[in-house]
mmCIF file of C-alpha atoms in Angstrom:
data_model
loop_
_atom_site.group_PDB
_atom_site.id
_atom_site.type_symbol
_atom_site.label_atom_id
_atom_site.label_comp_id
_atom_site.label_asym_id
_atom_site.label_seq_id
_atom_site.Cartn_x
_atom_site.Cartn_y
_atom_site.Cartn_z
ATOM 1 C CA ARG A 39 90.843 -28.381 35.000
ATOM 2 C CA ARG A 40 92.221 -30.478 32.402
ATOM 3 C CA GLU A 41 91.994 -33.775 34.919
ATOM 4 C CA LYS A 42 87.981 -32.681 34.756
ATOM 5 C CA CYS A 43 88.200 -32.837 38.320
ATOM 6 C CA GLU A 44 85.049 -30.601 38.935
ATOM 7 C CA THR A 45 82.835 -33.520 37.246
ATOM 8 C CA CYS A 46 82.909 -35.095 40.651
ATOM 9 C CA HIS A 47 84.400 -32.199 42.678
ATOM 10 C CA ASN A 48 83.306 -29.480 43.938
ATOM 11 C CA LEU A 49 86.335 -26.675 44.582
ATOM 12 C CA ALA A 50 84.206 -24.577 47.253
ATOM 13 C CA GLY A 51 80.574 -24.887 47.593
ATOM 14 C CA GLY A 52 77.810 -25.774 45.830
ATOM 15 C CA GLU A 53 75.042 -28.915 44.777
ATOM 16 C CA ALA A 54 76.917 -31.641 46.888
ATOM 17 C CA LYS A 55 79.058 -33.982 44.015
ATOM 18 C CA MET A 56 80.564 -37.594 44.590
ATOM 19 C CA GLY A 57 83.739 -36.624 45.705
ATOM 20 C CA PRO A 58 84.868 -34.384 48.674
ATOM 21 C CA THR A 59 84.899 -30.369 48.521
ATOM 22 C CA LEU A 60 88.722 -29.481 47.510
ATOM 23 C CA ALA A 61 88.626 -26.530 49.102
ATOM 24 C CA THR A 62 88.637 -28.921 52.721
ATOM 25 C CA VAL A 63 91.133 -31.571 51.739
ATOM 26 C CA GLY A 64 94.095 -29.683 52.634
ATOM 27 C CA SER A 65 93.120 -29.471 56.046
ATOM 28 C CA ARG A 66 93.116 -32.882 56.156
ATOM 29 C CA ARG A 67 95.478 -34.599 54.221
ATOM 30 C CA THR A 68 99.235 -34.314 53.712
ATOM 31 C CA ALA A 69 100.691 -34.171 50.207
ATOM 32 C CA ASP A 70 102.118 -37.717 50.392
ATOM 33 C CA TRP A 71 98.649 -39.323 51.117
ATOM 34 C CA MET A 72 96.807 -37.260 47.893
ATOM 35 C CA ILE A 73 100.063 -38.042 45.994
ATOM 36 C CA ALA A 74 99.241 -41.900 46.580
ATOM 37 C CA HIS A 75 95.635 -41.016 45.807
ATOM 38 C CA PHE A 76 96.299 -39.543 43.062
ATOM 39 C CA ARG A 77 97.985 -42.700 41.675
ATOM 40 C CA HIS A 78 96.719 -44.978 43.050
ATOM 41 C CA PRO A 79 93.005 -43.687 43.847
ATOM 42 C CA SER A 80 91.329 -47.101 45.104
ATOM 43 C CA ALA A 81 94.351 -48.562 47.088
ATOM 44 C CA VAL A 82 94.450 -45.494 48.856
ATOM 45 C CA VAL A 83 90.510 -45.668 49.509
ATOM 46 C CA PRO A 84 89.296 -48.874 48.667
ATOM 47 C CA GLY A 85 86.277 -48.373 46.257
ATOM 48 C CA SER A 86 87.005 -45.220 44.883
ATOM 49 C CA PRO A 87 85.227 -44.614 41.874
ATOM 50 C CA MET A 88 88.009 -41.949 40.764
ATOM 51 C CA PRO A 89 90.595 -42.941 37.943
ATOM 52 C CA PRO A 90 94.074 -42.043 38.329
ATOM 53 C CA VAL A 91 95.268 -38.594 37.254
ATOM 54 C CA GLN A 92 96.967 -38.499 34.313
ATOM 55 C CA VAL A 93 99.984 -36.151 35.028
ATOM 56 C CA SER A 94 103.789 -35.899 35.432
ATOM 57 C CA GLU A 95 105.331 -35.727 38.681
ATOM 58 C CA VAL A 96 106.097 -32.833 38.644
ATOM 59 C CA GLU A 97 102.268 -31.897 37.804
ATOM 60 C CA LEU A 98 101.290 -34.431 41.088
ATOM 61 C CA ASN A 99 103.214 -32.635 43.659
ATOM 62 C CA CYS A 100 102.321 -29.180 42.498
ATOM 63 C CA LEU A 101 98.517 -30.263 42.335
ATOM 64 C CA SER A 102 99.426 -31.756 46.115
ATOM 65 C CA ALA A 103 100.735 -28.328 47.029
ATOM 66 C CA PHE A 104 97.619 -26.200 45.701
ATOM 67 C CA LEU A 105 95.070 -27.960 47.627
ATOM 68 C CA LEU A 106 96.962 -28.030 50.699
ATOM 69 C CA LYS A 107 96.915 -23.946 49.892
ATOM 70 C CA VAL A 108 93.403 -23.967 49.098
ATOM 71 C CA THR A 109 90.710 -22.802 51.580
ATOM 72 C CA PRO A 110 87.034 -22.427 51.312
ATOM 73 C CA GLU A 111 88.064 -18.466 52.105
ATOM 74 C CA ASN A 112 90.237 -18.771 48.680
ATOM 75 C CA ALA A 113 88.682 -21.283 46.605
ATOM 76 C CA LEU A 114 85.611 -18.833 45.356
ATOM 77 C CA ALA A 115 88.093 -16.306 43.914
ATOM 78 C CA LEU A 116 90.215 -19.267 42.193
ATOM 79 C CA GLU A 117 87.167 -20.137 40.711
ATOM 80 C CA LYS A 118 86.882 -17.370 38.913
ATOM 81 C CA VAL A 119 91.026 -17.464 37.485
ATOM 82 C CA PRO A 120 90.559 -17.386 33.666
ATOM 83 C CA GLU A 121 91.832 -20.662 31.897
ATOM 84 C CA PHE A 122 95.064 -18.360 30.727
ATOM 85 C CA ALA A 123 96.132 -17.426 33.924
ATOM 86 C CA MET A 124 95.307 -21.016 35.348
ATOM 87 C CA GLN A 125 97.428 -22.085 32.494
ATOM 88 C CA GLY A 126 100.302 -19.578 33.045
ATOM 89 C CA ALA A 127 100.472 -20.526 36.444
ATOM 90 C CA MET A 128 100.631 -23.676 35.953
ATOM 91 C CA ILE A 129 103.630 -23.598 33.543
ATOM 92 C CA TYR A 130 105.397 -21.242 36.050
ATOM 93 C CA GLN A 131 105.127 -23.543 38.675
ATOM 94 C CA MET A 132 106.025 -26.744 36.550
ATOM 95 C CA ASN A 133 109.569 -24.719 35.625
ATOM 96 C CA MET A 134 110.284 -23.843 39.292
ATOM 97 C CA CYS A 135 110.298 -20.025 38.424
ATOM 98 C CA GLY A 136 109.288 -19.504 42.156
ATOM 99 C CA THR A 137 113.007 -20.740 43.175
ATOM 100 C CA CYS A 138 114.730 -18.001 42.040
ATOM 101 C CA HIS A 139 111.273 -15.008 41.437
ATOM 102 C CA THR A 140 108.890 -13.958 43.708
ATOM 103 C CA ILE A 141 105.070 -13.635 43.386
ATOM 104 C CA ASN A 142 103.247 -11.582 45.446
ATOM 105 C CA GLY A 143 105.639 -12.414 48.380
ATOM 106 C CA MET A 144 106.302 -15.779 47.516
ATOM 107 C CA GLY A 145 109.464 -17.602 46.207
ATOM 108 C CA GLY A 146 113.013 -16.815 45.883
ATOM 109 C CA LYS A 147 115.207 -13.874 45.295
ATOM 110 C CA ASP A 148 117.666 -14.806 42.848
ATOM 111 C CA GLY A 149 115.601 -13.250 40.057
ATOM 112 C CA PRO A 150 113.670 -10.000 39.752
ATOM 113 C CA PRO A 151 110.274 -9.823 41.497
ATOM 114 C CA LEU A 152 107.569 -10.675 38.762
ATOM 115 C CA ASN A 153 104.736 -8.604 40.041
ATOM 116 C CA GLY A 154 103.866 -5.697 37.665
ATOM 117 C CA VAL A 155 106.401 -6.644 35.098
ATOM 118 C CA GLY A 156 103.902 -5.901 32.572
ATOM 119 C CA GLN A 157 104.394 -2.583 33.213
ATOM 120 C CA ARG A 158 108.110 -2.253 32.711
ATOM 121 C CA ARG A 159 108.509 -5.096 29.894
ATOM 122 C CA THR A 160 106.397 -6.219 26.809
ATOM 123 C CA LYS A 161 104.916 -9.457 25.594
ATOM 124 C CA GLN A 162 108.029 -9.507 23.125
ATOM 125 C CA TRP A 163 110.203 -8.834 25.777
ATOM 126 C CA LEU A 164 109.131 -11.334 27.996
ATOM 127 C CA ALA A 165 109.084 -14.654 25.470
ATOM 128 C CA GLY A 166 112.775 -13.175 24.299
ATOM 129 C CA HIS A 167 114.367 -13.047 27.478
ATOM 130 C CA PHE A 168 112.618 -16.681 27.841
ATOM 131 C CA ARG A 169 114.015 -18.044 24.948
ATOM 132 C CA ASP A 170 117.598 -15.911 25.404
ATOM 133 C CA PRO A 171 118.198 -14.459 28.567
ATOM 134 C CA GLN A 172 121.494 -13.709 28.118
ATOM 135 C CA LYS A 173 120.948 -11.404 25.620
ATOM 136 C CA LEU A 174 118.734 -9.015 27.376
ATOM 137 C CA SER A 175 120.243 -9.486 30.221
ATOM 138 C CA PRO A 176 123.725 -9.854 30.597
ATOM 139 C CA GLY A 177 125.010 -11.980 32.914
ATOM 140 C CA SER A 178 121.206 -13.632 34.090
ATOM 141 C CA LEU A 179 121.702 -17.008 35.764
ATOM 142 C CA MET A 180 118.143 -17.826 34.083
ATOM 143 C CA PRO A 181 118.656 -20.635 31.863
ATOM 144 C CA PRO A 182 116.854 -20.190 28.495
ATOM 145 C CA TYR A 183 113.214 -22.056 28.121
ATOM 146 C CA ASP A 184 111.943 -22.593 24.511
ATOM 147 C CA PHE A 185 108.576 -22.824 25.519
ATOM 148 C CA PRO A 186 106.086 -24.533 22.656
ATOM 149 C CA PRO A 187 103.893 -21.280 20.943
ATOM 150 C CA GLY A 188 100.672 -22.404 23.441
ATOM 151 C CA GLU A 189 102.695 -22.583 26.674
ATOM 152 C CA MET A 190 104.818 -19.556 25.870
ATOM 153 C CA GLU A 191 101.898 -17.129 25.248
ATOM 154 C CA ALA A 192 99.859 -18.937 28.210
ATOM 155 C CA VAL A 193 103.040 -17.921 30.651
ATOM 156 C CA VAL A 194 103.504 -14.602 29.259
ATOM 157 C CA ALA A 195 100.070 -13.196 29.475
ATOM 158 C CA TYR A 196 100.135 -14.884 32.828
ATOM 159 C CA LEU A 197 103.244 -12.408 33.490
ATOM 160 C CA MET A 198 101.568 -9.642 32.462
ATOM 161 C CA ALA A 199 98.255 -9.550 34.183
ATOM 162 C CA LEU A 200 100.362 -10.044 37.721
ATOM 163 C CA PRO A 201 99.449 -6.486 39.720
ATOM 164 C CA PRO A 202 102.196 -4.561 40.846
ATOM 165 C CA SER A 203 103.029 -5.668 44.749
#
């Protein structure tokens, strides 16, 4: 969304645009191909008018992983995801929270599963836990995360919205 890919691409369907529909890219390309294409589109696809994607290395990896999982079946639901949830999910991914935590059955088992955390904790507790995990969970292995206010609000809102598993 931040790179405005929807200017030239559809996620699912709709009126044809200049670029391919993104829900089908993952079935035809690899993550390595996508990352090379994002960095230097015209070097990978000669004549491509696409500009290089201006995101970090971590975001490039997340973007390619996302596109590998998007299908025509799940793309319509993804188009309806609220902006706060998309931002929070990106922060979760970029900080590799899934290494230790599970959401919807995916991720590590070192930290607690996060589905339904909004029923167990408050927004204030989650923000405080990010800033100082040891204070609220003595013995926690989680490092502190002092996100800027907008990012903290987005990741906390995302976690609060996760349904119970």
